[in-house]
Amino acid sequence: MFTVDQDGYIAALTGYFARQRPQATGIAITDLNIPVATGFSNETVLFTVSWTEDGEAHQDRLVGRLEPSDGPMFPPQGPGLASSCHLQHRVMSVVAEQGAAPLPPLLGYEEDLEPLGRPFFAMGFVDGEVPADNPRYTQSGFLVESSTPAERRRLVESGLEAMAGIHRIDWRAAGLDWLDPSGIGEPTQADQLRIWRGYAERELRYRDHPVLAQALDWLEANDPGDDRIGLSWGDSRIGNVIWQDHRAAAVLDWEACALVPTEADLGWWLMFDRMSFDDMGAPRMDGYPTREEMIAFYEAASGKEVRQPHYWEVFGAMRFCAIFVRLGDRWVAAGLMPDEANPAIPNMVTASLAALLGIENPTPSIL
């Protein structure tokens, strides 16, 4: 998918760690692994670092996040927030300070990691299991093949508990005003619709996307005016959590975070549940909670009434549909598929969004 100069990475990581631990000597980077599937969001860099400090030998396994060379996948929430790595590091630092959800231990952020020349931060490696996207966790993998019904329920409920913990953060008291897209201390859903409409228009570059256009109009017309604004994780799904014994050990992938009615996270969670089970024709495993059970559990864990789950699921599907425009174009640009087979518009997310809205989809999926 992309060419990796490992020497450049090793030099960059060695310098980075030396700046993080000025007392360290004899720093060595080994076991460098840059997964082939990266490059469409932040690049992930796994590595082992060995060093000596105060006469003692140390070793640690770390995970780095490197800004994509062609920019972030998600739209920036405001001025100064265009760096996905910087955004993630800032918000994860706040969540860690608040003790709101389990996170990997964070190292420092650097704006320009030389010689790679891109924003970067690293965090501790957390061992565990991660439900896969391909093949989907509803079709194969540990949840299907080895988990018990009780373990499946525990995993889902633990993830919802982590989400509820994030939503309990008082964003003003936590100093998250820098994430406010309104600029006046009063973020609303209308701000998010403005951001996402602008993003969709930029990515489409005058191409027609009837389903996405109708979804944005519907969302504006049916905005519930929910004033329960809080920190949204943004990409809230079980595949963005590392699990240990079917409990959330580390919540990952914060590049879509925002200040928005927090029910948006539940809508994204439910959207991925629908796409992973219903849209793929996968039976719900024994013990895996139903959508209604997930809503009820989230209400109990968060203390918040779920008022408009359909609206927030449509909002989630609209966001995913807009993101897929950028994703499809990146696949073509990377040479993974020809331009005539670009799935930026005709894809399964567009089909799912049309079904949620009950409208015709004139662009059937080519995937």
GROMACS .gro file of C-alpha atoms in nm:
model
  367
    1MET     CA    1   0.000   0.000   0.000
    2PHE     CA    2   0.290   0.235   0.069
    3THR     CA    3   0.668   0.211   0.079
    4VAL     CA    4   0.833   0.220   0.420
    5ASP     CA    5   1.191   0.331   0.478
    6GLN     CA    6   1.251   0.147   0.804
    7ASP     CA    7   1.584   0.319   0.856
    8GLY     CA    8   1.403   0.652   0.857
    9TYR     CA    9   1.151   0.523   1.107
   10ILE     CA   10   1.417   0.380   1.335
   11ALA     CA   11   1.608   0.707   1.336
   12ALA     CA   12   1.288   0.901   1.405
   13LEU     CA   13   1.176   0.671   1.688
   14THR     CA   14   1.521   0.669   1.847
   15GLY     CA   15   1.531   1.048   1.852
   16TYR     CA   16   1.173   1.067   1.980
   17PHE     CA   17   1.237   0.835   2.273
   18ALA     CA   18   1.561   1.014   2.361
   19ARG     CA   19   1.366   1.338   2.393
   20GLN     CA   20   1.099   1.165   2.601
   21ARG     CA   21   1.357   1.009   2.836
   22PRO     CA   22   1.661   1.238   2.851
   23GLN     CA   23   1.830   1.012   3.108
   24ALA     CA   24   1.815   0.710   2.878
   25THR     CA   25   2.131   0.584   2.710
   26GLY     CA   26   2.199   0.305   2.460
   27ILE     CA   27   1.853   0.340   2.303
   28ALA     CA   28   1.774   0.065   2.051
   29ILE     CA   29   1.456   0.026   1.841
   30THR     CA   30   1.370  -0.330   1.742
   31ASP     CA   31   1.071  -0.537   1.628
   32LEU     CA   32   0.947  -0.251   1.410
   33ASN     CA   33   0.611  -0.335   1.256
   34ILE     CA   34   0.404  -0.105   1.037
   35PRO     CA   35   0.082  -0.294   0.956
   36VAL     CA   36  -0.001  -0.296   0.585
   37ALA     CA   37  -0.362  -0.205   0.655
   38THR     CA   38  -0.265   0.138   0.791
   39GLY     CA   39  -0.245   0.460   0.591
   40PHE     CA   40  -0.612   0.556   0.559
   41SER     CA   41  -0.637   0.688   0.911
   42ASN     CA   42  -0.334   0.749   1.132
   43GLU     CA   43  -0.046   0.519   1.048
   44THR     CA   44   0.021   0.276   1.329
   45VAL     CA   45   0.382   0.194   1.416
   46LEU     CA   46   0.456  -0.087   1.662
   47PHE     CA   47   0.805  -0.112   1.806
   48THR     CA   48   1.014  -0.229   2.100
   49VAL     CA   49   1.251   0.015   2.268
   50SER     CA   50   1.542  -0.093   2.487
   51TRP     CA   51   1.754   0.147   2.692
   52THR     CA   52   1.969   0.186   3.002
   53GLU     CA   53   1.886   0.428   3.279
   54ASP     CA   54   2.059   0.468   3.616
   55GLY     CA   55   2.262   0.160   3.539
   56GLU     CA   56   1.957  -0.061   3.481
   57ALA     CA   57   1.840  -0.217   3.154
   58HIS     CA   58   1.480  -0.148   3.044
   59GLN     CA   59   1.256  -0.261   2.762
   60ASP     CA   60   0.906  -0.159   2.658
   61ARG     CA   61   0.667  -0.225   2.373
   62LEU     CA   62   0.512   0.091   2.230
   63VAL     CA   63   0.259   0.190   1.966
   64GLY     CA   64   0.307   0.507   1.766
   65ARG     CA   65   0.052   0.713   1.575
   66LEU     CA   66   0.180   0.901   1.272
   67GLU     CA   67  -0.024   1.159   1.083
   68PRO     CA   68  -0.130   1.041   0.734
   69SER     CA   69   0.068   1.211   0.461
   70ASP     CA   70  -0.251   1.334   0.291
   71GLY     CA   71  -0.428   1.453   0.604
   72PRO     CA   72  -0.684   1.315   0.849
   73MET     CA   73  -0.987   1.109   0.757
   74PHE     CA   74  -1.234   1.313   0.966
   75PRO     CA   75  -1.318   1.684   0.931
   76PRO     CA   76  -1.149   1.921   1.176
   77GLN     CA   77  -1.372   2.058   1.448
   78GLY     CA   78  -1.226   2.406   1.425
   79PRO     CA   79  -0.918   2.622   1.369
   80GLY     CA   80  -0.595   2.467   1.489
   81LEU     CA   81  -0.745   2.117   1.503
   82ALA     CA   82  -0.642   1.988   1.161
   83SER     CA   83  -0.376   1.754   1.300
   84SER     CA   84  -0.542   1.425   1.385
   85CYS     CA   85  -0.249   1.314   1.601
   86HIS     CA   86  -0.248   1.637   1.801
   87LEU     CA   87  -0.625   1.617   1.849
   88GLN     CA   88  -0.609   1.258   1.971
   89HIS     CA   89  -0.322   1.325   2.208
   90ARG     CA   90  -0.494   1.629   2.360
   91VAL     CA   91  -0.828   1.459   2.413
   92MET     CA   92  -0.675   1.134   2.541
   93SER     CA   93  -0.473   1.336   2.791
   94VAL     CA   94  -0.796   1.490   2.922
   95VAL     CA   95  -0.976   1.155   2.941
   96ALA     CA   96  -0.678   1.008   3.127
   97GLU     CA   97  -0.671   1.300   3.372
   98GLN     CA   98  -1.041   1.254   3.436
   99GLY     CA   99  -1.009   0.877   3.483
  100ALA     CA  100  -1.316   0.846   3.263
  101ALA     CA  101  -1.222   0.540   3.055
  102PRO     CA  102  -0.932   0.295   3.028
  103LEU     CA  103  -0.654   0.422   2.800
  104PRO     CA  104  -0.301   0.317   2.711
  105PRO     CA  105  -0.028   0.514   2.894
  106LEU     CA  106   0.062   0.818   2.683
  107LEU     CA  107   0.403   0.951   2.587
  108GLY     CA  108   0.455   1.298   2.448
  109TYR     CA  109   0.334   1.455   2.123
  110GLU     CA  110   0.568   1.601   1.860
  111GLU     CA  111   0.450   1.829   1.582
  112ASP     CA  112   0.730   1.740   1.340
  113LEU     CA  113   0.894   1.401   1.390
  114GLU     CA  114   1.218   1.415   1.195
  115PRO     CA  115   1.319   1.276   0.951
  116LEU     CA  116   0.959   1.170   0.875
  117GLY     CA  117   0.831   1.526   0.899
  118ARG     CA  118   0.485   1.447   1.036
  119PRO     CA  119   0.301   1.481   1.369
  120PHE     CA  120   0.348   1.182   1.600
  121PHE     CA  121   0.286   1.046   1.948
  122ALA     CA  122   0.336   0.711   2.115
  123MET     CA  123   0.159   0.513   2.383
  124GLY     CA  124   0.215   0.193   2.573
  125PHE     CA  125   0.125  -0.136   2.407
  126VAL     CA  126  -0.181  -0.298   2.565
  127ASP     CA  127  -0.215  -0.670   2.512
  128GLY     CA  128  -0.557  -0.815   2.443
  129GLU     CA  129  -0.811  -0.902   2.175
  130VAL     CA  130  -0.966  -0.669   1.918
  131PRO     CA  131  -1.278  -0.765   1.718
  132ALA     CA  132  -1.190  -0.757   1.349
  133ASP     CA  133  -1.353  -0.561   1.067
  134ASN     CA  134  -1.245  -0.800   0.789
  135PRO     CA  135  -1.370  -1.063   0.825
  136ARG     CA  136  -1.628  -0.900   1.048
  137TYR     CA  137  -1.639  -1.004   1.413
  138THR     CA  138  -1.999  -1.120   1.363
  139GLN     CA  139  -1.885  -1.381   1.110
  140SER     CA  140  -1.560  -1.517   1.257
  141GLY     CA  141  -1.315  -1.457   1.538
  142PHE     CA  142  -1.322  -1.500   1.911
  143LEU     CA  143  -1.671  -1.360   1.970
  144VAL     CA  144  -1.823  -1.615   1.733
  145GLU     CA  145  -1.591  -1.908   1.788
  146SER     CA  146  -1.487  -1.917   2.153
  147SER     CA  147  -1.672  -1.664   2.370
  148THR     CA  148  -1.949  -1.784   2.595
  149PRO     CA  149  -2.288  -1.608   2.604
  150ALA     CA  150  -2.196  -1.450   2.938
  151GLU     CA  151  -1.864  -1.328   2.799
  152ARG     CA  152  -2.032  -1.169   2.496
  153ARG     CA  153  -2.273  -0.982   2.720
  154ARG     CA  154  -1.991  -0.874   2.950
  155LEU     CA  155  -1.791  -0.735   2.657
  156VAL     CA  156  -2.076  -0.524   2.521
  157GLU     CA  157  -2.178  -0.395   2.863
  158SER     CA  158  -1.818  -0.310   2.949
  159GLY     CA  159  -1.787  -0.111   2.627
  160LEU     CA  160  -2.107   0.079   2.703
  161GLU     CA  161  -1.981   0.148   3.055
  162ALA     CA  162  -1.664   0.297   2.908
  163MET     CA  163  -1.873   0.512   2.675
  164ALA     CA  164  -2.089   0.631   2.964
  165GLY     CA  165  -1.775   0.722   3.159
  166ILE     CA  166  -1.659   0.944   2.874
  167HIS     CA  167  -2.000   1.112   2.865
  168ARG     CA  168  -1.985   1.193   3.238
  169ILE     CA  169  -1.694   1.432   3.178
  170ASP     CA  170  -1.792   1.795   3.239
  171TRP     CA  171  -1.635   1.937   2.926
  172ARG     CA  172  -1.612   2.291   3.057
  173ALA     CA  173  -1.457   2.192   3.389
  174ALA     CA  174  -1.217   1.960   3.204
  175GLY     CA  175  -1.090   2.248   2.990
  176LEU     CA  176  -1.221   2.118   2.659
  177ASP     CA  177  -1.329   2.459   2.534
  178TRP     CA  178  -1.059   2.429   2.264
  179LEU     CA  179  -1.278   2.160   2.102
  180ASP     CA  180  -1.583   2.389   2.081
  181PRO     CA  181  -1.673   2.446   1.713
  182SER     CA  182  -1.915   2.728   1.794
  183GLY     CA  183  -1.639   2.959   1.915
  184ILE     CA  184  -1.876   3.108   2.176
  185GLY     CA  185  -1.890   2.831   2.435
  186GLU     CA  186  -2.225   2.695   2.314
  187PRO     CA  187  -2.164   2.393   2.086
  188THR     CA  188  -2.474   2.244   1.926
  189GLN     CA  189  -2.574   1.974   1.681
  190ALA     CA  190  -2.620   2.249   1.422
  191ASP     CA  191  -2.244   2.308   1.440
  192GLN     CA  192  -2.180   1.943   1.361
  193LEU     CA  193  -2.418   1.945   1.065
  194ARG     CA  194  -2.242   2.254   0.931
  195ILE     CA  195  -1.903   2.082   0.968
  196TRP     CA  196  -2.018   1.760   0.803
  197ARG     CA  197  -2.202   1.929   0.516
  198GLY     CA  198  -1.891   2.131   0.437
  199TYR     CA  199  -1.673   1.822   0.458
  200ALA     CA  200  -1.905   1.625   0.228
  201GLU     CA  201  -1.909   1.903  -0.029
  202ARG     CA  202  -1.531   1.931  -0.030
  203GLU     CA  203  -1.479   1.558  -0.067
  204LEU     CA  204  -1.745   1.511  -0.335
  205ARG     CA  205  -1.596   1.785  -0.554
  206TYR     CA  206  -1.927   1.851  -0.737
  207ARG     CA  207  -2.018   1.482  -0.774
  208ASP     CA  208  -2.382   1.398  -0.702
  209HIS     CA  209  -2.460   1.194  -0.392
  210PRO     CA  210  -2.840   1.196  -0.362
  211VAL     CA  211  -2.863   0.980  -0.049
  212LEU     CA  212  -2.605   1.183   0.144
  213ALA     CA  213  -2.768   1.508   0.039
  214GLN     CA  214  -3.111   1.391   0.153
  215ALA     CA  215  -2.966   1.266   0.481
  216LEU     CA  216  -2.812   1.604   0.561
  217ASP     CA  217  -3.139   1.781   0.480
  218TRP     CA  218  -3.334   1.534   0.697
  219LEU     CA  219  -3.093   1.574   0.988
  220GLU     CA  220  -3.121   1.953   0.975
  221ALA     CA  221  -3.501   1.940   0.956
  222ASN     CA  222  -3.528   1.693   1.243
  223ASP     CA  223  -3.256   1.823   1.477
  224PRO     CA  224  -3.389   1.733   1.824
  225GLY     CA  225  -3.219   2.034   1.985
  226ASP     CA  226  -3.065   1.814   2.254
  227ASP     CA  227  -2.871   2.039   2.490
  228ARG     CA  228  -2.694   1.753   2.671
  229ILE     CA  229  -2.360   1.841   2.517
  230GLY     CA  230  -2.054   1.642   2.618
  231LEU     CA  231  -1.739   1.483   2.490
  232SER     CA  232  -1.811   1.232   2.216
  233TRP     CA  233  -1.559   0.955   2.153
  234GLY     CA  234  -1.666   0.978   1.789
  235ASP     CA  235  -1.573   0.631   1.663
  236SER     CA  236  -1.752   0.433   1.931
  237ARG     CA  237  -1.752   0.066   1.842
  238ILE     CA  238  -1.619  -0.257   1.985
  239GLY     CA  239  -1.347  -0.277   1.718
  240ASN     CA  240  -1.187   0.035   1.868
  241VAL     CA  241  -1.135  -0.123   2.208
  242ILE     CA  242  -0.871  -0.365   2.331
  243TRP     CA  243  -1.039  -0.630   2.543
  244GLN     CA  244  -0.897  -0.838   2.826
  245ASP     CA  245  -1.118  -1.115   2.961
  246HIS     CA  246  -1.405  -0.951   2.767
  247ARG     CA  247  -1.360  -0.623   2.956
  248ALA     CA  248  -1.250  -0.292   2.810
  249ALA     CA  249  -0.876  -0.252   2.871
  250ALA     CA  250  -0.805   0.041   2.637
  251VAL     CA  251  -1.034   0.273   2.439
  252LEU     CA  252  -0.869   0.374   2.110
  253ASP     CA  253  -0.915   0.589   1.798
  254TRP     CA  254  -1.018   0.934   1.914
  255GLU     CA  255  -0.968   1.125   1.588
  256ALA     CA  256  -1.345   1.179   1.547
  257CYS     CA  257  -1.399   1.325   1.894
  258ALA     CA  258  -1.629   1.625   1.925
  259LEU     CA  259  -1.849   1.826   2.157
  260VAL     CA  260  -2.196   1.715   2.061
  261PRO     CA  261  -2.509   1.568   2.224
  262THR     CA  262  -2.357   1.250   2.366
  263GLU     CA  263  -2.637   1.031   2.231
  264ALA     CA  264  -2.444   1.061   1.903
  265ASP     CA  265  -2.196   0.801   2.031
  266LEU     CA  266  -2.475   0.555   2.102
  267GLY     CA  267  -2.612   0.617   1.752
  268TRP     CA  268  -2.272   0.534   1.598
  269TRP     CA  269  -2.248   0.223   1.817
  270LEU     CA  270  -2.596   0.109   1.709
  271MET     CA  271  -2.521   0.188   1.344
  272PHE     CA  272  -2.217  -0.041   1.347
  273ASP     CA  273  -2.418  -0.307   1.525
  274ARG     CA  274  -2.684  -0.292   1.252
  275MET     CA  275  -2.425  -0.299   0.974
  276SER     CA  276  -2.236  -0.587   1.136
  277PHE     CA  277  -2.538  -0.806   1.201
  278ASP     CA  278  -2.845  -0.711   0.997
  279ASP     CA  279  -2.676  -0.575   0.684
  280MET     CA  280  -2.438  -0.872   0.668
  281GLY     CA  281  -2.705  -1.133   0.739
  282ALA     CA  282  -2.515  -1.248   1.048
  283PRO     CA  283  -2.717  -1.406   1.328
  284ARG     CA  284  -2.687  -1.245   1.672
  285MET     CA  285  -2.478  -1.477   1.886
  286ASP     CA  286  -2.622  -1.623   2.206
  287GLY     CA  287  -2.574  -1.378   2.488
  288TYR     CA  288  -2.490  -1.083   2.261
  289PRO     CA  289  -2.728  -0.805   2.370
  290THR     CA  290  -3.003  -0.684   2.141
  291ARG     CA  291  -3.016  -0.320   2.039
  292GLU     CA  292  -3.297  -0.261   2.289
  293GLU     CA  293  -3.090  -0.419   2.566
  294MET     CA  294  -2.790  -0.204   2.475
  295ILE     CA  295  -3.002   0.112   2.493
  296ALA     CA  296  -3.141   0.011   2.831
  297PHE     CA  297  -2.796  -0.073   2.967
  298TYR     CA  298  -2.650   0.256   2.845
  299GLU     CA  299  -2.934   0.447   3.012
  300ALA     CA  300  -2.863   0.271   3.342
  301ALA     CA  301  -2.485   0.320   3.315
  302SER     CA  302  -2.499   0.686   3.208
  303GLY     CA  303  -2.805   0.802   3.397
  304LYS     CA  304  -2.921   0.962   3.070
  305GLU     CA  305  -3.246   0.894   2.892
  306VAL     CA  306  -3.204   0.782   2.532
  307ARG     CA  307  -3.446   1.006   2.346
  308GLN     CA  308  -3.385   0.985   1.971
  309PRO     CA  309  -3.185   0.671   1.885
  310HIS     CA  310  -3.307   0.668   1.523
  311TYR     CA  311  -3.198   1.027   1.466
  312TRP     CA  312  -2.850   0.960   1.605
  313GLU     CA  313  -2.814   0.640   1.407
  314VAL     CA  314  -2.896   0.832   1.089
  315PHE     CA  315  -2.641   1.095   1.195
  316GLY     CA  316  -2.382   0.819   1.239
  317ALA     CA  317  -2.461   0.664   0.901
  318MET     CA  318  -2.442   1.007   0.735
  319ARG     CA  319  -2.096   1.062   0.885
  320PHE     CA  320  -1.978   0.718   0.774
  321CYS     CA  321  -2.120   0.780   0.427
  322ALA     CA  322  -1.929   1.108   0.400
  323ILE     CA  323  -1.611   0.943   0.526
  324PHE     CA  324  -1.650   0.670   0.264
  325VAL     CA  325  -1.626   0.931  -0.010
  326ARG     CA  326  -1.277   1.019   0.110
  327LEU     CA  327  -1.193   0.654   0.168
  328GLY     CA  328  -1.298   0.544  -0.181
  329ASP     CA  329  -1.097   0.822  -0.340
  330ARG     CA  330  -0.793   0.721  -0.136
  331TRP     CA  331  -0.827   0.361  -0.253
  332VAL     CA  332  -0.824   0.478  -0.614
  333ALA     CA  333  -0.532   0.714  -0.554
  334ALA     CA  334  -0.338   0.429  -0.391
  335GLY     CA  335  -0.396   0.210  -0.697
  336LEU     CA  336  -0.607  -0.043  -0.509
  337MET     CA  337  -0.892  -0.019  -0.759
  338PRO     CA  338  -0.957   0.154  -1.092
  339ASP     CA  339  -1.136   0.486  -1.107
  340GLU     CA  340  -1.442   0.330  -1.274
  341ALA     CA  341  -1.481   0.102  -0.971
  342ASN     CA  342  -1.447   0.381  -0.714
  343PRO     CA  343  -1.681   0.296  -0.423
  344ALA     CA  344  -1.682   0.652  -0.289
  345ILE     CA  345  -2.058   0.681  -0.353
  346PRO     CA  346  -2.196   0.336  -0.456
  347ASN     CA  347  -2.123   0.135  -0.142
  348MET     CA  348  -2.288  -0.057   0.140
  349VAL     CA  349  -2.288   0.246   0.372
  350THR     CA  350  -2.490   0.449   0.121
  351ALA     CA  351  -2.730   0.156   0.094
  352SER     CA  352  -2.763   0.133   0.472
  353LEU     CA  353  -2.823   0.507   0.506
  354ALA     CA  354  -3.095   0.497   0.238
  355ALA     CA  355  -3.263   0.208   0.419
  356LEU     CA  356  -3.256   0.397   0.750
  357LEU     CA  357  -3.422   0.695   0.585
  358GLY     CA  358  -3.665   0.483   0.384
  359ILE     CA  359  -3.564   0.645   0.057
  360GLU     CA  360  -3.460   0.518  -0.285
  361ASN     CA  361  -3.090   0.451  -0.339
  362PRO     CA  362  -3.000   0.526  -0.703
  363THR     CA  363  -2.637   0.420  -0.645
  364PRO     CA  364  -2.635   0.047  -0.559
  365SER     CA  365  -2.320  -0.083  -0.398
  366ILE     CA  366  -2.037  -0.207  -0.619
  367LEU     CA  367  -1.859  -0.368  -0.324
   0.00000   0.00000   0.00000
